[in-house]
PDB file of C-alpha atoms in Angstrom:
ATOM      1  CA  MET A  77      -5.860   1.525  -6.595  1.00 51.00           C
ATOM      2  CA  GLY A  78      -4.397  -1.859  -8.037  1.00 56.00           C
ATOM      3  CA  GLN A  79      -0.954  -1.147  -7.590  1.00 59.00           C
ATOM      4  CA  ARG A  80       1.868  -1.647  -4.257  1.00 59.00           C
ATOM      5  CA  VAL A  81       0.166   1.462  -2.839  1.00 56.00           C
ATOM      6  CA  GLY A  82       0.886  -0.440   0.521  1.00 56.00           C
ATOM      7  CA  ILE A  83       4.857  -0.038  -0.846  1.00 62.00           C
ATOM      8  CA  LEU A  84       4.470   3.792  -0.376  1.00 63.00           C
ATOM      9  CA  PRO A  85       5.252   5.894   2.674  1.00 65.00           C
ATOM     10  CA  LYS A  86       2.309   7.113   2.481  1.00 64.00           C
ATOM     11  CA  THR A  87      -0.498   4.569   3.193  1.00 60.00           C
ATOM     12  CA  PRO A  88      -1.415   4.573   6.749  1.00 63.00           C
ATOM     13  CA  GLY A  89      -4.069   1.801   7.470  1.00 63.00           C
ATOM     14  CA  ARG A  90      -2.152  -0.390   4.713  1.00 64.00           C
ATOM     15  CA  LEU A  91       0.211  -3.189   5.179  1.00 62.00           C
ATOM     16  CA  PRO A  92       3.281  -2.738   3.121  1.00 62.00           C
ATOM     17  CA  LYS A  93       2.589  -5.797   1.507  1.00 63.00           C
ATOM     18  CA  THR A  94      -0.686  -5.194   0.055  1.00 59.00           C
ATOM     19  CA  SER A  95      -1.529  -5.311  -3.697  1.00 54.00           C
ATOM     20  CA  LYS A  96      -5.042  -3.839  -3.286  1.00 53.00           C
TER      21      LYS A  96
END
């Protein structure tokens, strides 16, 4: 979970610009 998982359309709870 260190990649741009927030950029994926399947990340409810994470912003589209989060690199966490």
